[in-house]
PDB file of C-alpha atoms in Angstrom:
ATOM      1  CA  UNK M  43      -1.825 -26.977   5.123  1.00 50.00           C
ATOM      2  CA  UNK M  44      -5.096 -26.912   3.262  1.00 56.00           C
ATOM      3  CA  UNK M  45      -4.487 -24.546  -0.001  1.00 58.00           C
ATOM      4  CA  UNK M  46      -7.821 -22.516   1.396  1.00 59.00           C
ATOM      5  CA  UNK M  47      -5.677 -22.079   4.337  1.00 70.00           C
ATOM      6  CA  UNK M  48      -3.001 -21.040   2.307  1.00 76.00           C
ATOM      7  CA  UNK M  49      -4.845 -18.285   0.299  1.00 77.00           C
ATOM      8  CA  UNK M  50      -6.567 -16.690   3.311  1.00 77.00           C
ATOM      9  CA  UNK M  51      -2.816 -16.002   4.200  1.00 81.00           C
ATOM     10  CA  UNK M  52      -2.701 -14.199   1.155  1.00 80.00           C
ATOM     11  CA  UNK M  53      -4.570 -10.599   2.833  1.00 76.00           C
ATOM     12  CA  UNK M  54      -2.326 -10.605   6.070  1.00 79.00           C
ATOM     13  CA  UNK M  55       0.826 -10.990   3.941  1.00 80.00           C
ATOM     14  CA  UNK M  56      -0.156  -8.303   1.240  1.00 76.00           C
ATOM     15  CA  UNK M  57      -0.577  -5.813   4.483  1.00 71.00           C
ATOM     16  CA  UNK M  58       2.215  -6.705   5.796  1.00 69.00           C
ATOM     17  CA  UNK M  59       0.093  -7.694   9.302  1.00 71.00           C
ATOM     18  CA  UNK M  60       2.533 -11.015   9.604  1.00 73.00           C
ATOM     19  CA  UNK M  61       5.451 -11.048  12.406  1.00 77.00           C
ATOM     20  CA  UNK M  62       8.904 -11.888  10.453  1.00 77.00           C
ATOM     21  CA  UNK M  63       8.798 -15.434  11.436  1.00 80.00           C
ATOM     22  CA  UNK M  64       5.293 -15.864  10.039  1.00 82.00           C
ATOM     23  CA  UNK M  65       5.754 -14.170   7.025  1.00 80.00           C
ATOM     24  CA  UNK M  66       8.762 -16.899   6.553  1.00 83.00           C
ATOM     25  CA  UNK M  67       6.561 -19.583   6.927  1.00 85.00           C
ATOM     26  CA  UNK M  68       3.865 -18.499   4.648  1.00 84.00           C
ATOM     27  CA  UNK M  69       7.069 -17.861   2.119  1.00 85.00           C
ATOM     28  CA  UNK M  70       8.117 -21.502   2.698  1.00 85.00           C
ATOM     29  CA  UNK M  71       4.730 -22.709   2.021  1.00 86.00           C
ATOM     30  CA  UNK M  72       4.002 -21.256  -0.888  1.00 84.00           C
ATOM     31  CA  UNK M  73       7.565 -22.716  -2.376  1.00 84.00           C
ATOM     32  CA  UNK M  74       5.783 -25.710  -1.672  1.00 84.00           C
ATOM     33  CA  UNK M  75       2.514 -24.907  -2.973  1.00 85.00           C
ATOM     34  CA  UNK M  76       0.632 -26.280  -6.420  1.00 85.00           C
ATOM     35  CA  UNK M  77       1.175 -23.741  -9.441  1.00 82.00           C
ATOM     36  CA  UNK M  78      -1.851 -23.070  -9.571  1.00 83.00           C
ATOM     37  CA  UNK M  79      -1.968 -21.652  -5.929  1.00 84.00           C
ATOM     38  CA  UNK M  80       0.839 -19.908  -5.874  1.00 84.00           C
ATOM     39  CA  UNK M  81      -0.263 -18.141  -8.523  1.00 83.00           C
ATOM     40  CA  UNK M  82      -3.791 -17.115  -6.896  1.00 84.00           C
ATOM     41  CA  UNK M  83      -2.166 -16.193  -4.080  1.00 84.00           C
ATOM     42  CA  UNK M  84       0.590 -13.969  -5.750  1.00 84.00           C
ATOM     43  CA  UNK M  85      -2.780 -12.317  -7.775  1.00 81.00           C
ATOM     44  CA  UNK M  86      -4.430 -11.650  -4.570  1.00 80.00           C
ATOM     45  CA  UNK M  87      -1.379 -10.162  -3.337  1.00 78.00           C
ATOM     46  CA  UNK M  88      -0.884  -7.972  -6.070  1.00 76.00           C
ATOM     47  CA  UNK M  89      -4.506  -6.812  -6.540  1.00 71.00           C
ATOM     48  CA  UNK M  90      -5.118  -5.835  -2.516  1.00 68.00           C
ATOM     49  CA  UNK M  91      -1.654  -3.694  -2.758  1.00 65.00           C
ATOM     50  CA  UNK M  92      -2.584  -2.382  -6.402  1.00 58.00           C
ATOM     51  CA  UNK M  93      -5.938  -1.290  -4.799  1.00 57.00           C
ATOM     52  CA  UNK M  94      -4.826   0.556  -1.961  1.00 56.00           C
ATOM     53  CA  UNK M  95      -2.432   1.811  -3.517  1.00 50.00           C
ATOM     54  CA  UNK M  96      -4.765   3.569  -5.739  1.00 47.00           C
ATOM     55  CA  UNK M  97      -6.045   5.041  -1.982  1.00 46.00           C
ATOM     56  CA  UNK M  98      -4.698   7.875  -0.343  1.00 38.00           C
ATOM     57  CA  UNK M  99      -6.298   9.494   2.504  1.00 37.00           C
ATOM     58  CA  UNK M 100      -7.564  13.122   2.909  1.00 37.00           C
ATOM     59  CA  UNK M 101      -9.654  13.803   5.378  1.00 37.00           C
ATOM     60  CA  UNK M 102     -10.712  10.336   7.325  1.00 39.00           C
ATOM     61  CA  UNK M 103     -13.700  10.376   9.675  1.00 42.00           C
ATOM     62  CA  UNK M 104     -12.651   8.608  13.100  1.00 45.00           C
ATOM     63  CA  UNK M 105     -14.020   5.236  12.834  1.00 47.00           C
ATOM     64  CA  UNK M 106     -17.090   4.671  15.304  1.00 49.00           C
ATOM     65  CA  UNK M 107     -16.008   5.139  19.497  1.00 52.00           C
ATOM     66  CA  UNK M 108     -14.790   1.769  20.320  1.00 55.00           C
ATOM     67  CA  UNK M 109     -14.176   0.001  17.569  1.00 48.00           C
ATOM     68  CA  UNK M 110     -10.930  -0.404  17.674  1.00 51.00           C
ATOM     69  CA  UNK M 111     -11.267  -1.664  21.183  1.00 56.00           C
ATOM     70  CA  UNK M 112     -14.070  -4.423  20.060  1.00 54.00           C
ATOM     71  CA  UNK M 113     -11.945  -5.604  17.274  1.00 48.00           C
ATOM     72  CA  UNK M 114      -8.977  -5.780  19.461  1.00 54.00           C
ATOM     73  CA  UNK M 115     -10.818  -8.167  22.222  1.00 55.00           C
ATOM     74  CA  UNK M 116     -11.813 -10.107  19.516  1.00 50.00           C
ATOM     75  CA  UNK M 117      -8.190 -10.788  18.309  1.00 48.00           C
ATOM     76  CA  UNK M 118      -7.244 -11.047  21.755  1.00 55.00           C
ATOM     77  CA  UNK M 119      -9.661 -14.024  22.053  1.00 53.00           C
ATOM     78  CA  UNK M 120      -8.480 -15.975  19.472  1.00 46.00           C
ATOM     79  CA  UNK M 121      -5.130 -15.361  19.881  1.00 48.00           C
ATOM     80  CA  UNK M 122      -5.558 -16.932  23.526  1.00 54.00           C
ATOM     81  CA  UNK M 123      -6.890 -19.956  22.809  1.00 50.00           C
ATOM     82  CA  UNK M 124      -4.647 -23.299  22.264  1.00 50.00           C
ATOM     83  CA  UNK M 125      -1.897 -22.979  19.556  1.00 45.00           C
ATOM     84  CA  UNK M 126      -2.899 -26.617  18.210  1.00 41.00           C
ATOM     85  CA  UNK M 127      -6.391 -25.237  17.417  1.00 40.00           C
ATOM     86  CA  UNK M 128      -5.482 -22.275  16.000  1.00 44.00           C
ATOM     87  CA  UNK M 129      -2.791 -22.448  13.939  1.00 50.00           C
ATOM     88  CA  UNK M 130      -1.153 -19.894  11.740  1.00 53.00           C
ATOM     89  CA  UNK M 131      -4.054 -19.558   9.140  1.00 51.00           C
ATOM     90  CA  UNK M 132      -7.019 -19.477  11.965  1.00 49.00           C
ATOM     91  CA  UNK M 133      -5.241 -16.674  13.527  1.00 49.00           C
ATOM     92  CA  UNK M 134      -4.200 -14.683  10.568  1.00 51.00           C
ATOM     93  CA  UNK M 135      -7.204 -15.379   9.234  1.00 51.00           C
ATOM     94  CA  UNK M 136      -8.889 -13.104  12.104  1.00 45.00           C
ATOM     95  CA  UNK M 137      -6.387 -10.404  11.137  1.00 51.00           C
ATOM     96  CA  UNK M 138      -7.073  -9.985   7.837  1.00 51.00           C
ATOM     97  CA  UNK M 139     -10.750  -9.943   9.278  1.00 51.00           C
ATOM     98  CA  UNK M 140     -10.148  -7.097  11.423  1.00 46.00           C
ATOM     99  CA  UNK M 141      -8.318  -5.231   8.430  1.00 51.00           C
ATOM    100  CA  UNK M 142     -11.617  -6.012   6.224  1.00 50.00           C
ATOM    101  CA  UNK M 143     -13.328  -4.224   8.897  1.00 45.00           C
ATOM    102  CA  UNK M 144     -11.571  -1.145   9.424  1.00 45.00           C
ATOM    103  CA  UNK M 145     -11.753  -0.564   5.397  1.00 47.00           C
ATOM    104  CA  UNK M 146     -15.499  -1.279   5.700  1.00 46.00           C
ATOM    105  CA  UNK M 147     -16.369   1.275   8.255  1.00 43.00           C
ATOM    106  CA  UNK M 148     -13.624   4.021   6.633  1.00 44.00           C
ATOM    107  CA  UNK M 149     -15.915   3.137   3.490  1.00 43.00           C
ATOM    108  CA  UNK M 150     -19.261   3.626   5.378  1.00 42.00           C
ATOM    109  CA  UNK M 151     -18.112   6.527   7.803  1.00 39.00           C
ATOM    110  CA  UNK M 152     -17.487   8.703   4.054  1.00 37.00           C
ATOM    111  CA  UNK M 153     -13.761   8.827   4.221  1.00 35.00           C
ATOM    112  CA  UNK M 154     -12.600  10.986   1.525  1.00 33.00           C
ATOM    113  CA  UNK M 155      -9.673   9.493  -1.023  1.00 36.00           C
ATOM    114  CA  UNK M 156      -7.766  10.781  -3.469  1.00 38.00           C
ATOM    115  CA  UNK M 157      -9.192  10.414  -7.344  1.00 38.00           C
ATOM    116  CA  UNK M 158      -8.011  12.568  -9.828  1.00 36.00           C
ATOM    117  CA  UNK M 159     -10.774  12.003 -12.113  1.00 33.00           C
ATOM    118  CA  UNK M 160     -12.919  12.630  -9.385  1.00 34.00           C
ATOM    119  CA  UNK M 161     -15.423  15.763  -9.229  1.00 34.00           C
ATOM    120  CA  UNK M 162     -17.166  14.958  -6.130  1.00 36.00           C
ATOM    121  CA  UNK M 163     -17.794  17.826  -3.952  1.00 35.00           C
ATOM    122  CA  UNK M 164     -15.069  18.131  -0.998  1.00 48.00           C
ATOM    123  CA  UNK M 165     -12.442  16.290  -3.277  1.00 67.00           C
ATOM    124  CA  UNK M 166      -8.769  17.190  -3.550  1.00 76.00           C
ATOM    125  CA  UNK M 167      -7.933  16.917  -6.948  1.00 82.00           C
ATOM    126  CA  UNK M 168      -4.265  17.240  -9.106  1.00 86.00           C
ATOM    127  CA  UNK M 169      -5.924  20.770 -10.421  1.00 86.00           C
ATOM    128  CA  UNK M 170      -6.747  21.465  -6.095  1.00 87.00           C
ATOM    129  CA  UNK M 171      -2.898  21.379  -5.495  1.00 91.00           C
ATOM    130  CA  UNK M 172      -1.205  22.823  -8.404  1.00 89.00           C
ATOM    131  CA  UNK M 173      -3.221  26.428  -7.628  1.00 90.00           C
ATOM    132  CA  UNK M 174      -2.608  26.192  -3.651  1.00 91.00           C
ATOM    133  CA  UNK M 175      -0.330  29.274  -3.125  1.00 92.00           C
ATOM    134  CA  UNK M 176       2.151  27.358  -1.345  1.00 93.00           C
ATOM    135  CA  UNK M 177       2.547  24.618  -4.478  1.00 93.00           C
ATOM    136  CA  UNK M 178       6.106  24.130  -6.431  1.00 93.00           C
ATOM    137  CA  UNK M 179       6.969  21.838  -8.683  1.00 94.00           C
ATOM    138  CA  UNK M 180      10.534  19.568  -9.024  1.00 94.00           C
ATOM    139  CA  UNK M 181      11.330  18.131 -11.902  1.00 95.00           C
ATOM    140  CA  UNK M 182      14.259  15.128 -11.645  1.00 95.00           C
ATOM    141  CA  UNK M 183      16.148  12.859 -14.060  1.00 96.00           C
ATOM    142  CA  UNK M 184      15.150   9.191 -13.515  1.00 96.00           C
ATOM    143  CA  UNK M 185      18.342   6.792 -13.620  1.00 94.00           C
ATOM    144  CA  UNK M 186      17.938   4.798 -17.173  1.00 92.00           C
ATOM    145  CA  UNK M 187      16.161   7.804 -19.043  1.00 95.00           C
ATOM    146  CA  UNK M 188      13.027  10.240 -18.521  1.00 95.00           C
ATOM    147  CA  UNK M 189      12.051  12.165 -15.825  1.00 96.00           C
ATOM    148  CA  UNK M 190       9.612  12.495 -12.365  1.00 96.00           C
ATOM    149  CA  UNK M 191       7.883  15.985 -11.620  1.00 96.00           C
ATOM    150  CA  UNK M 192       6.286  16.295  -8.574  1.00 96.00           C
ATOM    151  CA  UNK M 193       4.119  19.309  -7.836  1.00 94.00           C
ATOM    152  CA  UNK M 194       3.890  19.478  -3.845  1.00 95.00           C
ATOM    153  CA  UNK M 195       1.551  21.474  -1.651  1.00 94.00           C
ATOM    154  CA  UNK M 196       1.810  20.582   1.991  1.00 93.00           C
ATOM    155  CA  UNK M 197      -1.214  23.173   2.914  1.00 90.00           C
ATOM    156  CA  UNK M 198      -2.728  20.015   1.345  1.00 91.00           C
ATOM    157  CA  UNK M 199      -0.594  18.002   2.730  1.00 91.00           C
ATOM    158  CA  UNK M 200      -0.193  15.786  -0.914  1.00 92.00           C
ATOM    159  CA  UNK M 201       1.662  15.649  -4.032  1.00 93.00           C
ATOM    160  CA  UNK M 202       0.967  15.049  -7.302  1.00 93.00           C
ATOM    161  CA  UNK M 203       3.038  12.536  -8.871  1.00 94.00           C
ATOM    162  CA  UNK M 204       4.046  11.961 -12.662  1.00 94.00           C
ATOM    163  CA  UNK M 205       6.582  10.564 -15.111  1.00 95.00           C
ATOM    164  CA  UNK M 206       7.665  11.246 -18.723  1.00 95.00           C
ATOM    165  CA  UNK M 207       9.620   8.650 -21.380  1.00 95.00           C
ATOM    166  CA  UNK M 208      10.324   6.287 -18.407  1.00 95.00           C
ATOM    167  CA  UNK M 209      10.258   2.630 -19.572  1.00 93.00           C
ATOM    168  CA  UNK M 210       8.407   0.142 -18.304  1.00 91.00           C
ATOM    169  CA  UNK M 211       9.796  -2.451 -15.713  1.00 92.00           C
ATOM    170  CA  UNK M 212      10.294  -5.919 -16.730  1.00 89.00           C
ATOM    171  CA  UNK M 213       7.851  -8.286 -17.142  1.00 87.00           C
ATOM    172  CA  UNK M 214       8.259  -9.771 -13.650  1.00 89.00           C
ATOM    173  CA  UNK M 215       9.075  -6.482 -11.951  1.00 93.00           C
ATOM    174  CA  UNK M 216       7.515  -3.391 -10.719  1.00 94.00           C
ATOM    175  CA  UNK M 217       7.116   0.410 -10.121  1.00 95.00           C
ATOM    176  CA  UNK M 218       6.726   1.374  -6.360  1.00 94.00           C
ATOM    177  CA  UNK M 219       6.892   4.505  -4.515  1.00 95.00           C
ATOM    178  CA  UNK M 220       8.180   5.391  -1.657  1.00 95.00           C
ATOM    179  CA  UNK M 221       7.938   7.918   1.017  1.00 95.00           C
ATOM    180  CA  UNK M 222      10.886   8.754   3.384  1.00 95.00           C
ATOM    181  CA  UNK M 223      10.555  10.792   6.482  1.00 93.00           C
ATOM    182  CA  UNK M 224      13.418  12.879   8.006  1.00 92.00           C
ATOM    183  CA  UNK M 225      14.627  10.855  10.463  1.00 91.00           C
ATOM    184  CA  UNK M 226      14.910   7.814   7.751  1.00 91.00           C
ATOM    185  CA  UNK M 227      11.627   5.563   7.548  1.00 92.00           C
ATOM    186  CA  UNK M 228      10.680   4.503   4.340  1.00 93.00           C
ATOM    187  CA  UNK M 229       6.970   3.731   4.002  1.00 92.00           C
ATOM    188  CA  UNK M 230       5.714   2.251   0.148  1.00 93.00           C
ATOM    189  CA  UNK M 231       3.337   5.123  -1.295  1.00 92.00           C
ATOM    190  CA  UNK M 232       1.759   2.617  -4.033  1.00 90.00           C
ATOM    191  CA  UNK M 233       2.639  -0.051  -6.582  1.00 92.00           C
ATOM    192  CA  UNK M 234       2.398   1.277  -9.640  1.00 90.00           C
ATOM    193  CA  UNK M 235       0.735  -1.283 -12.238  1.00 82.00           C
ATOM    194  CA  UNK M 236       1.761   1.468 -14.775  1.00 85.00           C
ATOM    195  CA  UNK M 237       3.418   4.641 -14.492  1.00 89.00           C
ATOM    196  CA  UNK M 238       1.382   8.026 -14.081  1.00 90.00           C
ATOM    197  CA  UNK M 239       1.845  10.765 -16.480  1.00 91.00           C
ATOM    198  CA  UNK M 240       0.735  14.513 -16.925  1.00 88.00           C
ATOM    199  CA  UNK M 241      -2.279  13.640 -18.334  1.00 86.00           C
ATOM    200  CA  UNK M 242      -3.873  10.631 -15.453  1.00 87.00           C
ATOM    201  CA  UNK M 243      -1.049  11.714 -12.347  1.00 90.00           C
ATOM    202  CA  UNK M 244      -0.887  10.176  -9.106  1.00 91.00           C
ATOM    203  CA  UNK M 245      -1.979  11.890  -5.729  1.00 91.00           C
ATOM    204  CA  UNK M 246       0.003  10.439  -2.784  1.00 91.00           C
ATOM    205  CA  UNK M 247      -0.648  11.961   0.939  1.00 90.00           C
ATOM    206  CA  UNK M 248       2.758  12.998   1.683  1.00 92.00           C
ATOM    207  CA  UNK M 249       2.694  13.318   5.758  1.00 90.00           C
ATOM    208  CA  UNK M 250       5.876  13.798   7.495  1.00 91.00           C
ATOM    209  CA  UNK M 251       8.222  12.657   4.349  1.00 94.00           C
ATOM    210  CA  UNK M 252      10.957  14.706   2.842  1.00 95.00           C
ATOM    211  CA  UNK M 253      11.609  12.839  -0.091  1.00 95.00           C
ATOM    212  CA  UNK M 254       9.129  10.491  -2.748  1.00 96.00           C
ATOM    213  CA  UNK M 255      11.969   7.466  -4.773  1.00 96.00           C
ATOM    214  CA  UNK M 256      11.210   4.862  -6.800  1.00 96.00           C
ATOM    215  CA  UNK M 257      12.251   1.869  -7.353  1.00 96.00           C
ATOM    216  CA  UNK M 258      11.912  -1.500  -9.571  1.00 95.00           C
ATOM    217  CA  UNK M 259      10.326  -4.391  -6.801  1.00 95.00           C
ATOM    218  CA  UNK M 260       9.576  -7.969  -7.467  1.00 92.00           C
ATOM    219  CA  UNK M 261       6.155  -8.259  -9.199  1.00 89.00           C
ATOM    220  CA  UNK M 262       3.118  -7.645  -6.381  1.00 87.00           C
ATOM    221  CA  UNK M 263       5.589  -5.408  -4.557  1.00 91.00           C
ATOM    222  CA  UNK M 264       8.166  -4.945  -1.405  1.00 91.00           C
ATOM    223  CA  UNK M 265       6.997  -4.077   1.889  1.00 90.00           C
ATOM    224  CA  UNK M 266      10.916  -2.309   1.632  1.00 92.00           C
ATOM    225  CA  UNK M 267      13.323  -1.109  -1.222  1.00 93.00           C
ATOM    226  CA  UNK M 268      15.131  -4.177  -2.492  1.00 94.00           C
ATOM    227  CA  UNK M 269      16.730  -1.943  -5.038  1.00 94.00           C
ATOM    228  CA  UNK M 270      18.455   0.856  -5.343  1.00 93.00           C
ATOM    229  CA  UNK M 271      15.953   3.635  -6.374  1.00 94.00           C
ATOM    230  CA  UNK M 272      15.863   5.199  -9.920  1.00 96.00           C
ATOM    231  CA  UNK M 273      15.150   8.463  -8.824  1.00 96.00           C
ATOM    232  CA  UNK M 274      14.595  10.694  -5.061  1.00 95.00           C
ATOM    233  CA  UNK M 275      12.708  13.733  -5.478  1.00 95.00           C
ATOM    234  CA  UNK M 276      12.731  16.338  -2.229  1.00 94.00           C
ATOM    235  CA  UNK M 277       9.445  17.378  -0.968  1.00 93.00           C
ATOM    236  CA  UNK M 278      11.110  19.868   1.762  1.00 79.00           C
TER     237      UNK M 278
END
């Protein structure tokens, strides 16, 4: 496989839009791969997940009527046509495509994310949900030394997220978050290219979970724990 091929695979696999057996291959490949492509596909990785993790929705406006049907047609398409044509790239290729377009019209139709340096007008901010009536805070030891606080408002339906005296991850490891609902799905809530304190904390749209952990991932992050987590903080 051409290494342009190889690096287009690069925005499927950091969304996690590849079937298991797919995701294999592209693993296989880039054993295989040049150095130097590995690496720019592990940075791609890790800069797509790094930036949305840094996004959080609060109030999104429904994407145009029918999008979702035109983009799904087009997919459909391509998807249909010989397997010897379109290989594993061409058709991943068109997913990533699709994803780039969704994000584009969220960005155009004014969806509102969560910044807290923000001061826009309509913005939730860290400040927003510590004064909601309904906000409490939990404070919990971190395994290895230092502690998380979470300050939780579901009227808001977000948290605000923050450490103190935790130590960094090794240098080929990471912080990520994770959000786990009630009935025991764990969905990543960001990696974490450092760790947010008091001072610049993390907003994370909480949904249905019950309980924010993290955990140390491989570098560009997990799209599930592979460790044990360091710390589980209730949000019920």
């Amino acid at each position: 496989m051409p290494d342009a091929d190889l690096l287009d695979l690069a925005y499927p696999y950091a969304l996690d839009a590849l079937p298991p057996d797919d995701r294999r291959a592209v693993e296989d490949m880039l054993d295989d791969a040049e150095s130097g492509v590995a690496d720019d596909f592990r940075a791609t990785v890790r800069e797509l997940r790094e930036t949305l993790a840094m996004m959080t929705v609060v109030d999104a406006v429904p994407a145009p009527a029918g999008l979702e049907a035109a983009v799904q047609r087009a997919l459909d398409r391509e998807l249909e046509r010989p397997a010897r044509a379109f290989g594993l790239a061409r058709r991943t290729r068109w997913l990533a495509a699709a994803a780039a377009v969704v994000v584009a019209v969220g960005a155009a139709a004014g969806i509102t994310v969560y910044r807290s340096q923000s001061h826009r007008s309509g913005e939730v901010t860290a400040q927003h949900i510590i004064e909601q009536p309904d906000a409490r805070a939990s404070v919990v030891p971190v395994s290895g030394g230092g502690t998380a606080t979470v300050q939780l408002s579901r009227r808001l339906d977000a948290a605000v997220v923050s450490f103190d005296t935790v130590a960094a991850p090794p240098a080929d490891r990471t912080y990520q978050l994770w959000l786990i609902s009630g009935t025991g799905q764990v969905r990543s809530a960001g990696v974490l290219t450092g760790l947010p304190t008091a001072r610049s904390p993390l907003l994370v749209h909480v949904g249905d979970a019950v309980q924010l952990a993290l955990s140390i991932e491989p570098a560009g992050g997990s799209p599930a724990p592979t460790t044990d987590p360091l710390v589980g903080v209730p949000l019920t």
